[in-house]
PDB file of C-alpha atoms and ligand atoms in Angstrom:
ATOM      1  CA  MET A  11     105.639  98.159  78.055  1.00  0.00           C
ATOM      2  CA  SER A  12     105.317 100.787  80.824  1.00  0.00           C
ATOM      3  CA  LYS A  13     105.686  99.572  84.325  1.00  0.00           C
ATOM      4  CA  LYS A  14     102.654  98.701  86.414  1.00  0.00           C
ATOM      5  CA  ALA A  15     102.172 100.040  89.909  1.00  0.00           C
ATOM      6  CA  PHE A  16     100.864  97.436  92.365  1.00  0.00           C
ATOM      7  CA  ILE A  17      99.250  99.316  95.293  1.00  0.00           C
ATOM      8  CA  PHE A  18      98.729  97.442  98.543  1.00  0.00           C
ATOM      9  CA  ASP A  19      96.398  98.411 101.366  1.00  0.00           C
ATOM     10  CA  LEU A  20      97.979  97.366 104.697  1.00  0.00           C
ATOM     11  CA  ASP A  21      95.523  96.370 107.409  1.00  0.00           C
ATOM     12  CA  GLY A  22      93.739  93.123 106.407  1.00  0.00           C
ATOM     13  CA  VAL A  23      95.764  92.841 103.176  1.00  0.00           C
ATOM     14  CA  ILE A  24      99.438  92.636 104.146  1.00  0.00           C
ATOM     15  CA  VAL A  25      99.059  92.114 107.911  1.00  0.00           C
ATOM     16  CA  ASP A  26      96.424  90.576 110.108  1.00  0.00           C
ATOM     17  CA  THR A  27      95.707  93.821 112.000  1.00  0.00           C
ATOM     18  CA  ALA A  28      92.100  94.284 111.174  1.00  0.00           C
ATOM     19  CA  LYS A  29      91.183  92.119 114.262  1.00  0.00           C
ATOM     20  CA  TYR A  30      93.150  94.548 116.457  1.00  0.00           C
ATOM     21  CA  HIS A  31      91.359  97.584 115.052  1.00  0.00           C
ATOM     22  CA  PHE A  32      88.061  95.803 115.699  1.00  0.00           C
ATOM     23  CA  LEU A  33      88.960  94.781 119.232  1.00  0.00           C
ATOM     24  CA  ALA A  34      89.997  98.366 120.147  1.00  0.00           C
ATOM     25  CA  TRP A  35      86.843  99.786 118.714  1.00  0.00           C
ATOM     26  CA  GLN A  36      84.673  97.177 120.229  1.00  0.00           C
ATOM     27  CA  LYS A  37      85.942  98.082 123.694  1.00  0.00           C
ATOM     28  CA  ILE A  38      85.044 101.798 123.107  1.00  0.00           C
ATOM     29  CA  ALA A  39      81.706 100.946 121.747  1.00  0.00           C
ATOM     30  CA  SER A  40      80.971  98.809 124.819  1.00  0.00           C
ATOM     31  CA  GLN A  41      82.104 101.561 127.126  1.00  0.00           C
ATOM     32  CA  LEU A  42      79.649 103.852 125.375  1.00  0.00           C
ATOM     33  CA  GLY A  43      76.939 101.172 125.603  1.00  0.00           C
ATOM     34  CA  ILE A  44      76.811 100.708 121.779  1.00  0.00           C
ATOM     35  CA  GLU A  45      76.411  97.340 120.264  1.00  0.00           C
ATOM     36  CA  PHE A  46      79.211  96.818 117.735  1.00  0.00           C
ATOM     37  CA  THR A  47      79.251  93.632 115.654  1.00  0.00           C
ATOM     38  CA  PRO A  48      81.673  92.175 113.044  1.00  0.00           C
ATOM     39  CA  GLU A  49      79.048  93.271 110.429  1.00  0.00           C
ATOM     40  CA  HIS A  50      79.195  96.867 111.778  1.00  0.00           C
ATOM     41  CA  ASN A  51      82.989  96.635 111.636  1.00  0.00           C
ATOM     42  CA  GLU A  52      82.928  96.075 107.899  1.00  0.00           C
ATOM     43  CA  GLU A  53      81.936  99.766 107.541  1.00  0.00           C
ATOM     44  CA  LEU A  54      85.065 100.824 109.412  1.00  0.00           C
ATOM     45  CA  LYS A  55      87.509  98.912 107.360  1.00  0.00           C
ATOM     46  CA  GLY A  56      89.782 101.248 105.323  1.00  0.00           C
ATOM     47  CA  VAL A  57      88.210 104.199 107.076  1.00  0.00           C
ATOM     48  CA  SER A  58      90.211 106.773 109.011  1.00  0.00           C
ATOM     49  CA  ARG A  59      90.320 106.728 112.707  1.00  0.00           C
ATOM     50  CA  VAL A  60      88.360 110.007 113.077  1.00  0.00           C
ATOM     51  CA  ARG A  61      85.622 108.804 110.679  1.00  0.00           C
ATOM     52  CA  SER A  62      85.460 105.447 112.339  1.00  0.00           C
ATOM     53  CA  LEU A  63      84.535 107.012 115.653  1.00  0.00           C
ATOM     54  CA  ASP A  64      81.824 109.091 114.021  1.00  0.00           C
ATOM     55  CA  ILE A  65      80.332 105.910 112.562  1.00  0.00           C
ATOM     56  CA  ILE A  66      80.370 104.196 115.921  1.00  0.00           C
ATOM     57  CA  LEU A  67      78.740 107.268 117.576  1.00  0.00           C
ATOM     58  CA  ALA A  68      76.081 107.436 114.857  1.00  0.00           C
ATOM     59  CA  LEU A  69      75.324 103.702 115.425  1.00  0.00           C
ATOM     60  CA  GLY A  70      74.398 104.538 119.062  1.00  0.00           C
ATOM     61  CA  ASN A  71      72.772 107.858 118.209  1.00  0.00           C
ATOM     62  CA  ILE A  72      75.259 109.562 120.464  1.00  0.00           C
ATOM     63  CA  GLU A  73      76.564 113.088 120.146  1.00  0.00           C
ATOM     64  CA  ILE A  74      79.593 114.219 122.043  1.00  0.00           C
ATOM     65  CA  GLY A  75      81.947 117.206 121.861  1.00  0.00           C
ATOM     66  CA  GLN A  76      85.310 117.316 120.304  1.00  0.00           C
ATOM     67  CA  GLU A  77      87.185 117.083 123.558  1.00  0.00           C
ATOM     68  CA  GLU A  78      85.514 113.822 124.402  1.00  0.00           C
ATOM     69  CA  LYS A  79      86.015 112.481 120.882  1.00  0.00           C
ATOM     70  CA  ASN A  80      89.729 113.238 121.273  1.00  0.00           C
ATOM     71  CA  LYS A  81      89.790 111.210 124.488  1.00  0.00           C
ATOM     72  CA  TRP A  82      88.198 108.149 122.693  1.00  0.00           C
ATOM     73  CA  LEU A  83      90.578 108.488 119.700  1.00  0.00           C
ATOM     74  CA  THR A  84      93.547 108.512 122.045  1.00  0.00           C
ATOM     75  CA  GLN A  85      92.276 105.521 123.854  1.00  0.00           C
ATOM     76  CA  LYS A  86      91.605 103.740 120.601  1.00  0.00           C
ATOM     77  CA  ASN A  87      95.204 104.224 119.325  1.00  0.00           C
ATOM     78  CA  GLU A  88      96.775 103.433 122.685  1.00  0.00           C
ATOM     79  CA  ASP A  89      94.887 100.077 122.878  1.00  0.00           C
ATOM     80  CA  TYR A  90      95.735  99.376 119.216  1.00  0.00           C
ATOM     81  CA  LEU A  91      99.346 100.142 119.716  1.00  0.00           C
ATOM     82  CA  SER A  92      99.433  97.896 122.750  1.00  0.00           C
ATOM     83  CA  TYR A  93      97.962  94.993 120.660  1.00  0.00           C
ATOM     84  CA  ILE A  94     100.567  95.515 117.934  1.00  0.00           C
ATOM     85  CA  GLU A  95     103.551  96.125 120.284  1.00  0.00           C
ATOM     86  CA  HIS A  96     105.101  92.713 119.872  1.00  0.00           C
ATOM     87  CA  MET A  97     104.026  92.204 116.317  1.00  0.00           C
ATOM     88  CA  ASP A  98     106.514  90.455 113.983  1.00  0.00           C
ATOM     89  CA  GLU A  99     106.737  88.629 110.658  1.00  0.00           C
ATOM     90  CA  THR A 100     104.325  85.950 111.751  1.00  0.00           C
ATOM     91  CA  GLU A 101     101.501  88.363 111.419  1.00  0.00           C
ATOM     92  CA  ILE A 102     102.032  88.859 107.701  1.00  0.00           C
ATOM     93  CA  LEU A 103      99.088  87.309 105.957  1.00  0.00           C
ATOM     94  CA  PRO A 104      99.721  84.021 104.029  1.00  0.00           C
ATOM     95  CA  GLY A 105     100.985  84.351 100.478  1.00  0.00           C
ATOM     96  CA  VAL A 106     101.626  88.050 100.434  1.00  0.00           C
ATOM     97  CA  VAL A 107     105.391  88.008 100.605  1.00  0.00           C
ATOM     98  CA  ASN A 108     105.537  85.603  97.714  1.00  0.00           C
ATOM     99  CA  ILE A 109     103.469  88.016  95.535  1.00  0.00           C
ATOM    100  CA  LEU A 110     105.495  91.065  96.664  1.00  0.00           C
ATOM    101  CA  GLU A 111     108.718  89.331  95.861  1.00  0.00           C
ATOM    102  CA  PHE A 112     107.387  88.118  92.478  1.00  0.00           C
ATOM    103  CA  ILE A 113     106.388  91.775  91.533  1.00  0.00           C
ATOM    104  CA  LYS A 114     109.919  92.985  92.713  1.00  0.00           C
ATOM    105  CA  GLU A 115     111.616  90.262  90.651  1.00  0.00           C
ATOM    106  CA  LYS A 116     109.631  91.411  87.596  1.00  0.00           C
ATOM    107  CA  LYS A 117     110.907  94.924  88.215  1.00  0.00           C
ATOM    108  CA  GLN A 118     107.411  96.411  88.596  1.00  0.00           C
ATOM    109  CA  LEU A 119     106.446  99.090  91.154  1.00  0.00           C
ATOM    110  CA  ILE A 120     105.130  98.473  94.635  1.00  0.00           C
ATOM    111  CA  ALA A 121     103.415 101.123  96.694  1.00  0.00           C
ATOM    112  CA  LEU A 122     101.441 101.207  99.955  1.00  0.00           C
ATOM    113  CA  GLY A 123      98.054 102.974 100.040  1.00  0.00           C
ATOM    114  CA  SER A 124      96.873 102.879 103.616  1.00  0.00           C
ATOM    115  CA  ALA A 125      94.639 105.013 105.807  1.00  0.00           C
ATOM    116  CA  SER A 126      96.591 104.184 108.936  1.00  0.00           C
ATOM    117  CA  LYS A 127      98.882 106.628 110.584  1.00  0.00           C
ATOM    118  CA  ASN A 128     100.739 103.576 112.026  1.00  0.00           C
ATOM    119  CA  ALA A 129     101.677 102.048 108.627  1.00  0.00           C
ATOM    120  CA  ARG A 130     105.374 102.740 108.583  1.00  0.00           C
ATOM    121  CA  PRO A 131     106.194 101.294 112.037  1.00  0.00           C
ATOM    122  CA  ILE A 132     104.114  98.196 111.232  1.00  0.00           C
ATOM    123  CA  LEU A 133     106.035  97.641 107.893  1.00  0.00           C
ATOM    124  CA  GLU A 134     109.274  97.993 109.907  1.00  0.00           C
ATOM    125  CA  LYS A 135     108.067  95.609 112.653  1.00  0.00           C
ATOM    126  CA  VAL A 136     107.242  92.882 110.019  1.00  0.00           C
ATOM    127  CA  LYS A 137     110.429  93.630 108.110  1.00  0.00           C
ATOM    128  CA  ILE A 138     109.095  94.421 104.666  1.00  0.00           C
ATOM    129  CA  LEU A 139     109.494  98.147 104.431  1.00  0.00           C
ATOM    130  CA  HIS A 140     112.390  97.779 101.963  1.00  0.00           C
ATOM    131  CA  LEU A 141     110.022  96.274  99.390  1.00  0.00           C
ATOM    132  CA  PHE A 142     108.063  99.410  98.868  1.00  0.00           C
ATOM    133  CA  ASP A 143     108.988 102.079  96.250  1.00  0.00           C
ATOM    134  CA  ALA A 144     106.485 104.488  97.726  1.00  0.00           C
ATOM    135  CA  ILE A 145     104.419 104.791 100.860  1.00  0.00           C
ATOM    136  CA  VAL A 146     101.227 106.837 101.202  1.00  0.00           C
ATOM    137  CA  ASP A 147      99.550 106.497 104.673  1.00  0.00           C
ATOM    138  CA  GLY A 148      97.069 108.312 106.946  1.00  0.00           C
ATOM    139  CA  ASN A 149      99.633 110.991 107.714  1.00  0.00           C
ATOM    140  CA  ASP A 150      99.713 112.012 103.943  1.00  0.00           C
ATOM    141  CA  VAL A 151      96.086 112.369 103.006  1.00  0.00           C
ATOM    142  CA  THR A 152      93.208 114.541 104.031  1.00  0.00           C
ATOM    143  CA  ASN A 153      90.404 112.562 102.481  1.00  0.00           C
ATOM    144  CA  ALA A 154      89.611 109.099 103.593  1.00  0.00           C
ATOM    145  CA  LYS A 155      88.675 106.176 101.376  1.00  0.00           C
ATOM    146  CA  PRO A 156      86.302 105.906  99.377  1.00  0.00           C
ATOM    147  CA  ASP A 157      87.958 109.128  98.266  1.00  0.00           C
ATOM    148  CA  PRO A 158      90.641 108.048  95.884  1.00  0.00           C
ATOM    149  CA  GLU A 159      93.326 110.471  97.157  1.00  0.00           C
ATOM    150  CA  VAL A 160      95.582 107.901  98.913  1.00  0.00           C
ATOM    151  CA  PHE A 161      95.780 105.770  95.717  1.00  0.00           C
ATOM    152  CA  LEU A 162      96.114 108.777  93.354  1.00  0.00           C
ATOM    153  CA  ARG A 163      99.024 110.016  95.444  1.00  0.00           C
ATOM    154  CA  ALA A 164     100.718 106.621  95.471  1.00  0.00           C
ATOM    155  CA  ALA A 165     100.406 106.231  91.636  1.00  0.00           C
ATOM    156  CA  LYS A 166     101.969 109.676  91.210  1.00  0.00           C
ATOM    157  CA  LEU A 167     104.845 108.995  93.510  1.00  0.00           C
ATOM    158  CA  VAL A 168     105.860 105.927  91.490  1.00  0.00           C
ATOM    159  CA  LYS A 169     105.041 107.877  88.267  1.00  0.00           C
ATOM    160  CA  ALA A 170     102.390 105.428  86.970  1.00  0.00           C
ATOM    161  CA  LYS A 171      99.261 106.280  85.204  1.00  0.00           C
ATOM    162  CA  ASN A 172      96.066 105.447  87.068  1.00  0.00           C
ATOM    163  CA  ALA A 173      95.136 102.890  84.411  1.00  0.00           C
ATOM    164  CA  ASN A 174      98.454 101.150  85.040  1.00  0.00           C
ATOM    165  CA  ALA A 175      97.759 100.785  88.790  1.00  0.00           C
ATOM    166  CA  ILE A 176      96.298  97.696  90.460  1.00  0.00           C
ATOM    167  CA  VAL A 177      94.960  98.029  94.009  1.00  0.00           C
ATOM    168  CA  PHE A 178      94.736  95.236  96.512  1.00  0.00           C
ATOM    169  CA  GLU A 179      92.077  95.967  99.158  1.00  0.00           C
ATOM    170  CA  ASP A 180      90.084  94.193 101.904  1.00  0.00           C
ATOM    171  CA  SER A 181      87.582  97.004 102.364  1.00  0.00           C
ATOM    172  CA  VAL A 182      84.436  98.192 100.554  1.00  0.00           C
ATOM    173  CA  ALA A 183      85.643 101.703 100.813  1.00  0.00           C
ATOM    174  CA  GLY A 184      88.994 100.867  99.414  1.00  0.00           C
ATOM    175  CA  ILE A 185      87.606  99.036  96.469  1.00  0.00           C
ATOM    176  CA  GLN A 186      85.326 101.975  95.734  1.00  0.00           C
ATOM    177  CA  ALA A 187      88.322 104.309  95.910  1.00  0.00           C
ATOM    178  CA  ALA A 188      90.370 102.225  93.450  1.00  0.00           C
ATOM    179  CA  ASN A 189      87.340 102.144  91.058  1.00  0.00           C
ATOM    180  CA  ILE A 190      86.858 105.851  91.323  1.00  0.00           C
ATOM    181  CA  ALA A 191      90.600 106.324  90.583  1.00  0.00           C
ATOM    182  CA  ASN A 192      90.134 104.269  87.387  1.00  0.00           C
ATOM    183  CA  MET A 193      92.554 101.651  88.737  1.00  0.00           C
ATOM    184  CA  ILE A 194      92.113  97.870  88.627  1.00  0.00           C
ATOM    185  CA  SER A 195      90.589  96.687  91.918  1.00  0.00           C
ATOM    186  CA  VAL A 196      91.411  93.402  93.497  1.00  0.00           C
ATOM    187  CA  GLY A 197      89.304  92.345  96.498  1.00  0.00           C
ATOM    188  CA  ILE A 198      91.057  90.295  99.169  1.00  0.00           C
ATOM    189  CA  GLY A 199      88.538  88.579 101.390  1.00  0.00           C
ATOM    190  CA  ASP A 200      84.789  87.777 101.104  1.00  0.00           C
ATOM    191  CA  ALA A 201      83.725  88.230  97.438  1.00  0.00           C
ATOM    192  CA  ASN A 202      80.186  88.802  98.514  1.00  0.00           C
ATOM    193  CA  ILE A 203      81.157  91.805 100.607  1.00  0.00           C
ATOM    194  CA  LEU A 204      83.752  93.000  97.982  1.00  0.00           C
ATOM    195  CA  HIS A 205      81.514  92.456  95.040  1.00  0.00           C
ATOM    196  CA  GLU A 206      82.403  95.772  93.474  1.00  0.00           C
ATOM    197  CA  ALA A 207      86.029  94.666  92.871  1.00  0.00           C
ATOM    198  CA  LYS A 208      87.115  93.712  89.317  1.00  0.00           C
ATOM    199  CA  TYR A 209      88.772  90.601  90.622  1.00  0.00           C
ATOM    200  CA  ASN A 210      88.352  88.683  93.920  1.00  0.00           C
ATOM    201  CA  PHE A 211      90.557  86.382  95.917  1.00  0.00           C
ATOM    202  CA  LYS A 212      89.841  84.874  99.327  1.00  0.00           C
ATOM    203  CA  ASP A 213      93.433  85.536 100.261  1.00  0.00           C
ATOM    204  CA  PHE A 214      96.758  85.630  98.600  1.00  0.00           C
ATOM    205  CA  THR A 215      97.293  81.831  98.761  1.00  0.00           C
ATOM    206  CA  PHE A 216      94.598  81.671  96.166  1.00  0.00           C
ATOM    207  CA  MET A 217      96.397  84.064  93.806  1.00  0.00           C
ATOM    208  CA  ASP A 218      98.891  82.480  91.461  1.00  0.00           C
ATOM    209  CA  THR A 219     101.854  84.609  90.113  1.00  0.00           C
ATOM    210  CA  SER A 220     100.364  84.074  86.636  1.00  0.00           C
ATOM    211  CA  PHE A 221      97.661  86.496  87.727  1.00  0.00           C
ATOM    212  CA  ILE A 222     100.312  89.167  88.352  1.00  0.00           C
ATOM    213  CA  GLU A 223     102.039  88.329  85.173  1.00  0.00           C
ATOM    214  CA  ALA A 224      98.769  88.677  83.181  1.00  0.00           C
ATOM    215  CA  LEU A 225      98.204  92.121  84.722  1.00  0.00           C
ATOM    216  CA  MET A 226     101.726  93.213  83.589  1.00  0.00           C
ATOM    217  CA  ASN A 227     100.864  92.658  79.936  1.00  0.00           C
TER     218      ASN A 227
HETATM  219  C1  BG6 B 301      92.793 101.369 108.021  1.00  0.00           C
HETATM  220  C2  BG6 B 301      92.033 100.337 108.822  1.00  0.00           C
HETATM  221  O1  BG6 B 301      93.802 100.808 107.316  1.00  0.00           O
HETATM  222  O2  BG6 B 301      93.443 102.329 108.843  1.00  0.00           O
HETATM  223  C3  BG6 B 301      91.011 101.017 109.633  1.00  0.00           C
HETATM  224  O3  BG6 B 301      91.397  99.584 107.865  1.00  0.00           O
HETATM  225  C4  BG6 B 301      91.766 102.096 110.585  1.00  0.00           C
HETATM  226  O4  BG6 B 301      90.415 100.096 110.463  1.00  0.00           O
HETATM  227  C5  BG6 B 301      92.564 103.085 109.697  1.00  0.00           C
HETATM  228  O5  BG6 B 301      90.824 102.763 111.397  1.00  0.00           O
HETATM  229  C6  BG6 B 301      93.256 104.133 110.446  1.00  0.00           C
HETATM  230  O6  BG6 B 301      94.214 103.540 111.152  1.00  0.00           O
HETATM  231  P1  BG6 B 301      95.128 104.145 112.352  1.00  0.00           P
HETATM  232  O7  BG6 B 301      96.160 103.138 112.612  1.00  0.00           O
HETATM  233  O8  BG6 B 301      95.638 105.421 111.875  1.00  0.00           O
HETATM  234  O9  BG6 B 301      94.193 104.296 113.491  1.00  0.00           O
HETATM  235 MG1   MG B 302      92.379  97.189 104.939  1.00  0.00          MG
END
């Protein structure tokens, strides 16, 4: 039996950072006089920093030049980094480590497929970098989710076929990317929002290791 590649998104799947991205964007939206709700935020999940700003600007019907965009992008990341500065293992989402360790124990492959340029330092902060056989993040890809590039690269790095890859995602864009890549998509979060996923779990505490075992066969 060939090995399976389990590809994890980072923000909102492994760590509870989605709330910090939201806070940092909300601050910018309010400075721009744009109303930005948690519902709007769903559209930003899994999406690159640059694209996220464009979505927010479009919400407010605002057009600005590149220089001003760069200013907001810098502010966003500085605020975000200040929120995660003191991050530690306590911000790992419940049940994830158990699943990661089970996959490791079964000698299957683990990869990261994240849009974030801050992915590596975060994995270091929460002390689970060593569990990953491959990491593909926002520094490695040119096309943002729902483009499948990030997951295709991850599968390639661990030498797994796309059909042997399983993607865990909390974003609509990420689930779409996994589906486009012909991978098995697993939604982590609200099943109504992530209804395009093949499987859905509210969070990893609802996922039994038997689910992983079944995917291996
Ligand atoms: C994704 C998040 O993982 O990474 C998005 O879901 C975020 O909210 C994107 O915008 C880019 O992250 P960063 O850390 O490079 O700004
Ligand atoms: Mg995410």
